[in-house]
JSON list of C-alpha atoms in Angstrom, two decimals:
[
{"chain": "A", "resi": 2, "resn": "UNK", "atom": "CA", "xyz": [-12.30, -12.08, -30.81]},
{"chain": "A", "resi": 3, "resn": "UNK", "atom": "CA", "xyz": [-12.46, -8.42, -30.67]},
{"chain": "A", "resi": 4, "resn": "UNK", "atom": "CA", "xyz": [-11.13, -7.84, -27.38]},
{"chain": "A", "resi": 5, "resn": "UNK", "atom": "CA", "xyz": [-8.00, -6.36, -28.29]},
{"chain": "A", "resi": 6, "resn": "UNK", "atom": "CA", "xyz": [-9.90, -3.36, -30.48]},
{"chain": "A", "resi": 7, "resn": "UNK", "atom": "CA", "xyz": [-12.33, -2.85, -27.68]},
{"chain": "A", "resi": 8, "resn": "UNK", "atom": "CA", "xyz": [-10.22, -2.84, -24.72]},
{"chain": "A", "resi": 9, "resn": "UNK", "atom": "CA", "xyz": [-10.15, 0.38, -22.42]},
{"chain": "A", "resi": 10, "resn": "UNK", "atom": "CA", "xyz": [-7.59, 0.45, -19.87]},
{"chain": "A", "resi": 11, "resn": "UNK", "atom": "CA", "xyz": [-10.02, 3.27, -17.72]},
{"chain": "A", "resi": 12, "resn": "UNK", "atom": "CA", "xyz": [-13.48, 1.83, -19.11]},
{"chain": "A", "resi": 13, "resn": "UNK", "atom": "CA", "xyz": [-15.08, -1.45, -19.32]},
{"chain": "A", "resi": 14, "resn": "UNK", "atom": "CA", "xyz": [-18.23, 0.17, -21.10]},
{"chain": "A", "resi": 15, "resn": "UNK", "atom": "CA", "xyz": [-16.91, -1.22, -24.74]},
{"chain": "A", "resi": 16, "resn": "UNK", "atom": "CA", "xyz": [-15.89, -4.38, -23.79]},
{"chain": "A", "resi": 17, "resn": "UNK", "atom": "CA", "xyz": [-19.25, -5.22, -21.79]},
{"chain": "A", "resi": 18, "resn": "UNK", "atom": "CA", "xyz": [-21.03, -3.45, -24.69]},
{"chain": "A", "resi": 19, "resn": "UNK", "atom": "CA", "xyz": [-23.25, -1.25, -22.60]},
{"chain": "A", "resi": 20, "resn": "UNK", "atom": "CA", "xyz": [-25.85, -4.30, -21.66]},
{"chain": "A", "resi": 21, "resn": "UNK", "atom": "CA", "xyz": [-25.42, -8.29, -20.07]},
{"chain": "A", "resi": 22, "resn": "UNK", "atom": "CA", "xyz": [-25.02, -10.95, -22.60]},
{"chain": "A", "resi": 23, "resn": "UNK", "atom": "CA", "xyz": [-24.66, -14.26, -21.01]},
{"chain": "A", "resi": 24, "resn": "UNK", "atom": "CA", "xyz": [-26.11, -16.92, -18.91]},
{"chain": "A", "resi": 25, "resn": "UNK", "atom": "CA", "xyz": [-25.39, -18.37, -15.62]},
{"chain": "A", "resi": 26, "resn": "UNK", "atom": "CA", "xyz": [-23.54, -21.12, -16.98]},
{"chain": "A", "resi": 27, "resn": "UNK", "atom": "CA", "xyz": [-21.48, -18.80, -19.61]},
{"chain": "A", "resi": 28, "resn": "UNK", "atom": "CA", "xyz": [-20.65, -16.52, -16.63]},
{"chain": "A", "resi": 29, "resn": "UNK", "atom": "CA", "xyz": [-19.02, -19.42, -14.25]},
{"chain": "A", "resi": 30, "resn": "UNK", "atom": "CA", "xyz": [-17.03, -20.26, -17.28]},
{"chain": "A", "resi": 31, "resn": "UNK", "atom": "CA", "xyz": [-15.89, -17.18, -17.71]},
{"chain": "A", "resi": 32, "resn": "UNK", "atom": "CA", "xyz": [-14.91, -16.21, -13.69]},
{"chain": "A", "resi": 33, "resn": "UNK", "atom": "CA", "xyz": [-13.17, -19.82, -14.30]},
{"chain": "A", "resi": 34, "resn": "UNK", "atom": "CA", "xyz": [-11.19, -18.68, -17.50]},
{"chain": "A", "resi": 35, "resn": "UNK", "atom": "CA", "xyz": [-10.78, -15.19, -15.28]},
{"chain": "A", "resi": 36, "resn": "UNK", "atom": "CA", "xyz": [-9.07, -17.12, -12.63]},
{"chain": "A", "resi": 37, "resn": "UNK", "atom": "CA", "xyz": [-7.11, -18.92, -14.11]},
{"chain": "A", "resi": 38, "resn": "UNK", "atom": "CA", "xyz": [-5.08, -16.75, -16.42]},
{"chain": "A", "resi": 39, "resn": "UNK", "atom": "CA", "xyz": [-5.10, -14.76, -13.35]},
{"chain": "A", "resi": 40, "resn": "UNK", "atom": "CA", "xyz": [-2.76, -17.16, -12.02]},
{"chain": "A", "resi": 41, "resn": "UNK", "atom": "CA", "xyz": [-0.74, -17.29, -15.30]},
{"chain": "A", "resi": 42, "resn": "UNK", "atom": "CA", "xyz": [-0.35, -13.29, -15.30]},
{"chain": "A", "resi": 43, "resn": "UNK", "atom": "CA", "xyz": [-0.94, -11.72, -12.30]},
{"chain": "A", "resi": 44, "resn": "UNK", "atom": "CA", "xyz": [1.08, -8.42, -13.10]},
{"chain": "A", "resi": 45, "resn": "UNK", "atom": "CA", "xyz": [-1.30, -7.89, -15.88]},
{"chain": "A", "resi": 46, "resn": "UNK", "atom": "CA", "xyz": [-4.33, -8.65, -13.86]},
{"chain": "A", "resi": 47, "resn": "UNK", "atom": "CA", "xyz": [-2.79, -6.41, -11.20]},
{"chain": "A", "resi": 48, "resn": "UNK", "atom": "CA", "xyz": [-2.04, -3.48, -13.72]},
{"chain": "A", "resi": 49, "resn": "UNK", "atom": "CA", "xyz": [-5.47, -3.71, -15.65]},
{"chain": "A", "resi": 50, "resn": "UNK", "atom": "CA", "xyz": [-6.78, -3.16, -12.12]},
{"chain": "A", "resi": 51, "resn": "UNK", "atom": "CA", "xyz": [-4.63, -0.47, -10.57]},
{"chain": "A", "resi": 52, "resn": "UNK", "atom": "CA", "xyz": [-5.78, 1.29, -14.25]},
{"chain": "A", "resi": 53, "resn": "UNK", "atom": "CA", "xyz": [-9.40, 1.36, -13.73]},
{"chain": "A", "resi": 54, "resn": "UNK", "atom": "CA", "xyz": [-9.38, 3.06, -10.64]},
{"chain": "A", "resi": 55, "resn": "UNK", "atom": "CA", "xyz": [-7.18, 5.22, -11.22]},
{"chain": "A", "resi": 56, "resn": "UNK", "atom": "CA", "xyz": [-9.28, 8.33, -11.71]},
{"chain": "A", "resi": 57, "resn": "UNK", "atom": "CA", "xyz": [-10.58, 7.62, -8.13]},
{"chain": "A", "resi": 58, "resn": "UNK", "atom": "CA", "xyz": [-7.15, 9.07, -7.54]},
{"chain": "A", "resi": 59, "resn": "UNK", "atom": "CA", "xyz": [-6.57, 11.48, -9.91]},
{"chain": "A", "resi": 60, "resn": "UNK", "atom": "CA", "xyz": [-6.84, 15.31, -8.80]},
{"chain": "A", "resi": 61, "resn": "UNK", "atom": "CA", "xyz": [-8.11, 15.80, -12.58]},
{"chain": "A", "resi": 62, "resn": "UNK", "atom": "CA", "xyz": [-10.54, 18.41, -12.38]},
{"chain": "A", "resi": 63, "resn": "UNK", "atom": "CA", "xyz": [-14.32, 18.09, -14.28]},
{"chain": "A", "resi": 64, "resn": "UNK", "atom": "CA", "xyz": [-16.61, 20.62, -14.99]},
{"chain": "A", "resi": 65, "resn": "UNK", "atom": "CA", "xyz": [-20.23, 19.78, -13.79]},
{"chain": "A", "resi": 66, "resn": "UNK", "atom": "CA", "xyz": [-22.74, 20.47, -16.40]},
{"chain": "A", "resi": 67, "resn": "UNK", "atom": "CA", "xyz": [-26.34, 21.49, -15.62]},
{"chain": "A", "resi": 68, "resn": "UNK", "atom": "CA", "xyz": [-27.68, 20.75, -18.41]},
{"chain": "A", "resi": 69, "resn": "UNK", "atom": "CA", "xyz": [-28.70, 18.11, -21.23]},
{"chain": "A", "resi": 70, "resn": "UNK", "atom": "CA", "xyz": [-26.56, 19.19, -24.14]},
{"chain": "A", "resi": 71, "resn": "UNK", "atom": "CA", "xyz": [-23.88, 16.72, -23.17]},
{"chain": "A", "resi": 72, "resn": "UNK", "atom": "CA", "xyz": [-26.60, 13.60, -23.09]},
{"chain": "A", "resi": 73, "resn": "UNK", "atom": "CA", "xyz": [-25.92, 11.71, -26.00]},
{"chain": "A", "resi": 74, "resn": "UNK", "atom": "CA", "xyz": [-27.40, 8.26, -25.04]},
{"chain": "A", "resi": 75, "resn": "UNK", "atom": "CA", "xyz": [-31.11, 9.43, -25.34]},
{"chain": "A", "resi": 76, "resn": "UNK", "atom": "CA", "xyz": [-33.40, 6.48, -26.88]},
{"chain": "A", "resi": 77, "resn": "UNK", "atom": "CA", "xyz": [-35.83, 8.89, -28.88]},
{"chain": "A", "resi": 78, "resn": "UNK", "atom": "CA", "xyz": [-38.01, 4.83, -28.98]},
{"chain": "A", "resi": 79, "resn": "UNK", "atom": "CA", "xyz": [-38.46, 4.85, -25.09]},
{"chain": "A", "resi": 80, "resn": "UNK", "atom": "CA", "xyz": [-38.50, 8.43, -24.71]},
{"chain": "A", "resi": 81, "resn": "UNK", "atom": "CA", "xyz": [-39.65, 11.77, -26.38]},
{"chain": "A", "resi": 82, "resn": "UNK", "atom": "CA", "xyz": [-37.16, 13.97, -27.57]},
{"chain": "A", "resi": 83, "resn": "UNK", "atom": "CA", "xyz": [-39.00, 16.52, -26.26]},
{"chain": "A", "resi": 84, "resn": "UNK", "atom": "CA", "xyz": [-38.57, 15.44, -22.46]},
{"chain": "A", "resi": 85, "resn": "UNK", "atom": "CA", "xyz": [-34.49, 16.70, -23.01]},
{"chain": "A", "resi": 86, "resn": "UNK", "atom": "CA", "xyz": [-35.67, 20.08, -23.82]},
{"chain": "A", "resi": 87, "resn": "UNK", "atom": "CA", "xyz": [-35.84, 22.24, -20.56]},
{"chain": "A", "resi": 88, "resn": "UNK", "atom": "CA", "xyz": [-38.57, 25.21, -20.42]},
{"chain": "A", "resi": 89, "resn": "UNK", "atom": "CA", "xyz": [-37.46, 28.68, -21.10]},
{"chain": "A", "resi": 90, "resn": "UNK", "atom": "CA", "xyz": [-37.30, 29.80, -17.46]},
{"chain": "A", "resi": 91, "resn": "UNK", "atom": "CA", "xyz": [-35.41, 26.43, -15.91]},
{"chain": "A", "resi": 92, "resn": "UNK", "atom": "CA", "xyz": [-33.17, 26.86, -19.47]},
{"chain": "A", "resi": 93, "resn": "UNK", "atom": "CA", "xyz": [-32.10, 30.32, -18.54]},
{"chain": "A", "resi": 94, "resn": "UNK", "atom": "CA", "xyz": [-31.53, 29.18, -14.68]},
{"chain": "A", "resi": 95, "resn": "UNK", "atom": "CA", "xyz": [-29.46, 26.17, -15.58]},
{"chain": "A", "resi": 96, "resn": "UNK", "atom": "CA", "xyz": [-27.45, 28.66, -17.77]},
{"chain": "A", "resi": 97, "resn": "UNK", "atom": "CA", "xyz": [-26.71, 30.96, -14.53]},
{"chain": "A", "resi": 98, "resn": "UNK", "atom": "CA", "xyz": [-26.08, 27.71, -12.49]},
{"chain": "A", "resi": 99, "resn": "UNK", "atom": "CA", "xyz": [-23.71, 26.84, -14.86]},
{"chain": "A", "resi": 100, "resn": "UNK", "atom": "CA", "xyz": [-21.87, 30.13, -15.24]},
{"chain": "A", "resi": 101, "resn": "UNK", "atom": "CA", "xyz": [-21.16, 29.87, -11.51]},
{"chain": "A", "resi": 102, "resn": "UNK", "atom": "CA", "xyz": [-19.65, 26.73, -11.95]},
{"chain": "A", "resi": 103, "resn": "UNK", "atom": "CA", "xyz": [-17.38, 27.48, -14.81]},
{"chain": "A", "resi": 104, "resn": "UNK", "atom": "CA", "xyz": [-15.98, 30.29, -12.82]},
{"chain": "A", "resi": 105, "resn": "UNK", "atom": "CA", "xyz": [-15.17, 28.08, -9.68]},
{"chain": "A", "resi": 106, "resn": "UNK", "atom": "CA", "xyz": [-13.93, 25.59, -11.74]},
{"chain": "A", "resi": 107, "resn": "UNK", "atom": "CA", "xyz": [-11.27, 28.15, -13.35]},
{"chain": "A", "resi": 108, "resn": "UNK", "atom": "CA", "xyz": [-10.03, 29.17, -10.04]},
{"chain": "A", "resi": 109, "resn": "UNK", "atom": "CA", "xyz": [-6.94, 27.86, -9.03]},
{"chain": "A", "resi": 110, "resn": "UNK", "atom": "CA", "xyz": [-8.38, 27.55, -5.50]},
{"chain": "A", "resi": 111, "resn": "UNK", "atom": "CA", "xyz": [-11.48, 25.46, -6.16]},
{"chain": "A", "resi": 112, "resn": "UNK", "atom": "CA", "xyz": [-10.34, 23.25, -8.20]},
{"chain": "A", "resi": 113, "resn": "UNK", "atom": "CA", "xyz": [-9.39, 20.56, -5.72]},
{"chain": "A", "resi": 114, "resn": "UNK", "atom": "CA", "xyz": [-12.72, 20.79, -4.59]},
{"chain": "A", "resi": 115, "resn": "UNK", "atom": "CA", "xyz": [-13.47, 19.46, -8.24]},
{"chain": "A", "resi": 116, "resn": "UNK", "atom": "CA", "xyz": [-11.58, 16.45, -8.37]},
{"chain": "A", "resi": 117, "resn": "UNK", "atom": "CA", "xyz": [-12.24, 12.95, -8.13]},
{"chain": "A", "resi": 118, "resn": "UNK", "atom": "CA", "xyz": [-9.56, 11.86, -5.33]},
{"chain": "A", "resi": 119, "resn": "UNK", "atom": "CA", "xyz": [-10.52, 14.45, -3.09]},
{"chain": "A", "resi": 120, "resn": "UNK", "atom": "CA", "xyz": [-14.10, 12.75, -2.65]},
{"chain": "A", "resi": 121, "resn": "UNK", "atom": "CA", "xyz": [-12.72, 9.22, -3.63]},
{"chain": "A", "resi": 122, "resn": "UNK", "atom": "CA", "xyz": [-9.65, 9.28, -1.89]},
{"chain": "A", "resi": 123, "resn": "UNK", "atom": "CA", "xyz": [-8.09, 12.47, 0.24]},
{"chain": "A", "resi": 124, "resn": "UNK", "atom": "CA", "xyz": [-11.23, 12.94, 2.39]},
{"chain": "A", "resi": 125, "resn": "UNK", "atom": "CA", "xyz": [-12.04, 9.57, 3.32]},
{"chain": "A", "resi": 126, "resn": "UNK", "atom": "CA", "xyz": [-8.57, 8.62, 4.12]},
{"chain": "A", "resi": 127, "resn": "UNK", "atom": "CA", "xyz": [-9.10, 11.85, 6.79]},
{"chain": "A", "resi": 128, "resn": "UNK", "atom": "CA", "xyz": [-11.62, 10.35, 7.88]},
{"chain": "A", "resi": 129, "resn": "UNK", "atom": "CA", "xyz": [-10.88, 6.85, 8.31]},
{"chain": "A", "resi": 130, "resn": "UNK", "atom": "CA", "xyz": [-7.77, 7.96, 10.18]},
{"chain": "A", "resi": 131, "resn": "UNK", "atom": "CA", "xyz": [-9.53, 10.15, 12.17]},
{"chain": "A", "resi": 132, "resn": "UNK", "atom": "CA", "xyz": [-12.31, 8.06, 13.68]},
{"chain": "A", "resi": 133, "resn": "UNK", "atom": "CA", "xyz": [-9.56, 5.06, 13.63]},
{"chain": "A", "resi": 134, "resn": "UNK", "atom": "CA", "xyz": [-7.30, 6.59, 15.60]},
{"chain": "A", "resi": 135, "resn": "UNK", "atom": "CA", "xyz": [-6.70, 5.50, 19.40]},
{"chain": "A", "resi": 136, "resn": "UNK", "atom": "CA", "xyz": [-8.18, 8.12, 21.96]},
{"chain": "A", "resi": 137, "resn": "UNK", "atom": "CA", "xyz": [-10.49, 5.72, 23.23]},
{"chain": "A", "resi": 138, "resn": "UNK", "atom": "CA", "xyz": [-10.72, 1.95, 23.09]},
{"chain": "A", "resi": 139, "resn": "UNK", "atom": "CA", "xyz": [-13.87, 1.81, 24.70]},
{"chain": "A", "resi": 140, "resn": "UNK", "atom": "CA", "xyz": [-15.32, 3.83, 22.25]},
{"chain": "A", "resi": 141, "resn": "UNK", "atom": "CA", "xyz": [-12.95, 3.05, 19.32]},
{"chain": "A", "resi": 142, "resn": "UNK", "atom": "CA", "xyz": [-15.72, -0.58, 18.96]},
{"chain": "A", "resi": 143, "resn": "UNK", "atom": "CA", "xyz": [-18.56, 1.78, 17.86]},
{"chain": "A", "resi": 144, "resn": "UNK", "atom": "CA", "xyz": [-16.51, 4.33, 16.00]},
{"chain": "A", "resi": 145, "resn": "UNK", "atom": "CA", "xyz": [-15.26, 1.97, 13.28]},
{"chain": "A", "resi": 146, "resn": "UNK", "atom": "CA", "xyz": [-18.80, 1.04, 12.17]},
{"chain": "A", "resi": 147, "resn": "UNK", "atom": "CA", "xyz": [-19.53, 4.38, 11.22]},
{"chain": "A", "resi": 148, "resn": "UNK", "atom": "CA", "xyz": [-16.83, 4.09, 8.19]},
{"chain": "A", "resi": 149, "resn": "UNK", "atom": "CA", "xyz": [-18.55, 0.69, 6.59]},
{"chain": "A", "resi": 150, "resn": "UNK", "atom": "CA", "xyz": [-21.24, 2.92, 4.40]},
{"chain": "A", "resi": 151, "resn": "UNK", "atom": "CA", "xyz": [-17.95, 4.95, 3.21]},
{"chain": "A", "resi": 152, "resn": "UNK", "atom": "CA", "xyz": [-15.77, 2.50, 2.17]},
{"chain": "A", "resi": 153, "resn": "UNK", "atom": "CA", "xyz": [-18.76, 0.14, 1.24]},
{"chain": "A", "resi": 154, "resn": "UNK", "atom": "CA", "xyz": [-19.48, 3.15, -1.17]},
{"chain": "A", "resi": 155, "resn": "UNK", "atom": "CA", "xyz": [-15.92, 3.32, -2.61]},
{"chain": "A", "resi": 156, "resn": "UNK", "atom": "CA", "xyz": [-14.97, -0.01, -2.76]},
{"chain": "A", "resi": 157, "resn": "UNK", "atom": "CA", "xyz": [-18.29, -1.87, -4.27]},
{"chain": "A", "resi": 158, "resn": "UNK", "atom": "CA", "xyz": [-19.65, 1.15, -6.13]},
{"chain": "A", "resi": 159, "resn": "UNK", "atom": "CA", "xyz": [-16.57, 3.38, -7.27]},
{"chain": "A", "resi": 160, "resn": "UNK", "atom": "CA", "xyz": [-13.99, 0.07, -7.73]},
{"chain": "A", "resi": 161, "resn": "UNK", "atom": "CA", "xyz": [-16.37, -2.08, -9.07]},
{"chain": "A", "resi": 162, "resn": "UNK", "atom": "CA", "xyz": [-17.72, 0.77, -11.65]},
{"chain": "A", "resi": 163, "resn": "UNK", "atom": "CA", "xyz": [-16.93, -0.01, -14.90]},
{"chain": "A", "resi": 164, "resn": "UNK", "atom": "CA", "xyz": [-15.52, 4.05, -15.53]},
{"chain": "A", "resi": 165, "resn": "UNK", "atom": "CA", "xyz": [-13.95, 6.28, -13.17]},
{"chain": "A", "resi": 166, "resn": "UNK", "atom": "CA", "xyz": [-12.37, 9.56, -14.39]},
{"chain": "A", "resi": 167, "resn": "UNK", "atom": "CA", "xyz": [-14.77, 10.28, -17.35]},
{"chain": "A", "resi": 168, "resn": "UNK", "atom": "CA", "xyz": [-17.78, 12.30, -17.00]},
{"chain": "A", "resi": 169, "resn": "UNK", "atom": "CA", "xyz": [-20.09, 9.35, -16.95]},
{"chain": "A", "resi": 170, "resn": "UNK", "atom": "CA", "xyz": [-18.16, 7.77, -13.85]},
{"chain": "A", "resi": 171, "resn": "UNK", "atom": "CA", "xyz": [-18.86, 10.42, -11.48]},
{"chain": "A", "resi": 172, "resn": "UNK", "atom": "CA", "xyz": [-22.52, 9.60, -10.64]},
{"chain": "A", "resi": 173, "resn": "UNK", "atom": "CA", "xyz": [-21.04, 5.89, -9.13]},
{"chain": "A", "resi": 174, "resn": "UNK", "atom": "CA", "xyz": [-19.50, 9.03, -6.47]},
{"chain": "A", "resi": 175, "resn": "UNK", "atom": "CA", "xyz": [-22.16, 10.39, -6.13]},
{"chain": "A", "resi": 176, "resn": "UNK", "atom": "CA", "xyz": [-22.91, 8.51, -2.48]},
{"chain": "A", "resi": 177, "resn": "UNK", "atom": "CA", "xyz": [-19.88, 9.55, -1.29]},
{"chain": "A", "resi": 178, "resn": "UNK", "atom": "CA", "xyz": [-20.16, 13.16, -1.98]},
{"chain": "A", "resi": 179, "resn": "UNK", "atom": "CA", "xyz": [-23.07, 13.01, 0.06]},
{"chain": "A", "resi": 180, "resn": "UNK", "atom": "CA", "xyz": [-22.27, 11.29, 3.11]},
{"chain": "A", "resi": 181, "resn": "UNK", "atom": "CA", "xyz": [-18.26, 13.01, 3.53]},
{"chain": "A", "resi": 182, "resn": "UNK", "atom": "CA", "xyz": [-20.26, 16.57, 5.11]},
{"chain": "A", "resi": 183, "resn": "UNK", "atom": "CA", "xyz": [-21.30, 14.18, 7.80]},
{"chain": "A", "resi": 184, "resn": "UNK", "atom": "CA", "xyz": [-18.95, 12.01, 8.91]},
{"chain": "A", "resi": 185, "resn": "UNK", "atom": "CA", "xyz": [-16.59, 15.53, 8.58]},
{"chain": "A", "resi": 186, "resn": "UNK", "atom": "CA", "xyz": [-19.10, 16.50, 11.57]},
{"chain": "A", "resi": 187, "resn": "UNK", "atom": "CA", "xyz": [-18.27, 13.47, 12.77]},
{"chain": "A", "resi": 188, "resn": "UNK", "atom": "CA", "xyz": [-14.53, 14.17, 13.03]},
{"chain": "A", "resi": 189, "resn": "UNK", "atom": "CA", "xyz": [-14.42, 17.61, 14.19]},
{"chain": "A", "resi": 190, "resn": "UNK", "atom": "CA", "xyz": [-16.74, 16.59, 16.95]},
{"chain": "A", "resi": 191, "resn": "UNK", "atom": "CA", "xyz": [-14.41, 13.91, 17.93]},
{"chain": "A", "resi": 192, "resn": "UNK", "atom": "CA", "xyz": [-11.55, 16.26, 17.81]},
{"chain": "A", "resi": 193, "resn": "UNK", "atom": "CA", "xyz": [-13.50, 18.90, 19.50]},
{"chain": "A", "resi": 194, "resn": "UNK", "atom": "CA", "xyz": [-14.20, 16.01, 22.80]},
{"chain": "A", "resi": 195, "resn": "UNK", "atom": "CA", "xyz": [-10.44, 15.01, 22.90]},
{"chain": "A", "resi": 196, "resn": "UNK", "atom": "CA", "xyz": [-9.55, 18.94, 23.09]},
{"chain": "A", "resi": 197, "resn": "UNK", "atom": "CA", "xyz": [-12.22, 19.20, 25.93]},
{"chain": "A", "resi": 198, "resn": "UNK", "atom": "CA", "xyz": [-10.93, 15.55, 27.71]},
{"chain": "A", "resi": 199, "resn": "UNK", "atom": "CA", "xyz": [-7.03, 17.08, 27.25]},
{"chain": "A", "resi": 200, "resn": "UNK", "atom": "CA", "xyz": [-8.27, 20.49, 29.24]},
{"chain": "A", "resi": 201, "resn": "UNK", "atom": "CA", "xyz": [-9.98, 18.81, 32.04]},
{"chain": "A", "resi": 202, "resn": "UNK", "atom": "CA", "xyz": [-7.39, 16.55, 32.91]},
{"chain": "A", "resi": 203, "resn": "UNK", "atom": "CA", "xyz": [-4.96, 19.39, 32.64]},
{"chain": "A", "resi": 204, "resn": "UNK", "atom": "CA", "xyz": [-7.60, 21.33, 35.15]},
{"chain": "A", "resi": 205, "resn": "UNK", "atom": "CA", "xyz": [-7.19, 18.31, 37.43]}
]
């Protein structure tokens, strides 16, 4: 009944109301009900979709923040309010970290290295197209597998998240961020064997 006050185009967190609330039998019903008006209105369905991820392709910048001013979800019941409060020495670090940050993250020229589509989107498409491309068929049947952990990252845990662009979506990223320095390696060393393949049969 409330669905139109809690609704989110860019995050399901208000609608889902932060926790699970059903049964297995409610939950069939409701992937039925899904389905179906899916049918009726599949623009909608189509739109509500292409909104949520969204911020996997936006080049908005965000400003990472190293420390816990920003956490406001802290459940003083389960946990101390005490345990938020950092020492003096790791306070004054995390305030240095973050001062290095800020000024990155105010220069024109880092900023795209702050963005979400450059880790969900720009990168991996490089990289997908890279170790997709045709130099070898042979060797083209391994080279594909090593893109399932990316894309199994984007599309189950950045697609399926239920927020993208806002600070709290960034940690479903978080694998990806991770795992692009390596498969780069990956690339350049397959560029780096076609360059040495294309001189030896020139040598020949």
């Amino acid at each position: 009944k409330t669905v139109d006050e809690k609704y989110d185009p860019i995050n399901a967190d208000p609608i889902k109301e932060y926790e699970d609330k059903t049964n297995v039998k409610e939950f069939k019903n409701y992937l039925l009900s899904w389905y179906q008006e899916g049918l009726r209105h599949p623009k909608t369905y189509f739109a509500a979709f292409n909104a949520m991820v969204s911020g996997w392709f936006s080049f908005t910048e965000y400003i990472p923040l190293t420390n816990m001013e920003w956490h406001s979800q802290l459940n003083t019941k389960l946990m101390p309010e005490s345990s938020a409060i950092r020492p003096k020495f790791f306070n004054s670090s995390s305030k240095i970290v973050q001062e290095v940050f800020d000024n990155l993250y105010y220069n024109s020229i880092f900023q795209i290295f702050l963005s979400y589509a450059f880790y969900a989107a720009l990168m991996p498409g490089f990289i997908v197209a890279t170790i997709c491309r045709k130099w070898d068929v042979r060797k083209l049947k391994y080279y594909w597998i090593m893109v399932i952990p990316l894309i199994l990252s984007i599309v189950l845990g950045c697609w399926l998240s239920p927020v993208s662009i806002a600070l709290e979506g960034k940690r479903y990223l978080y694998p990806v961020i991770y795992t692009i320095p390596f498969m780069i390696g990956i690339c350049f060393s397959m560029y780096q064997d076609q360059i040495m393949e294309n001189n030896n049969s020139k040598k020949r």
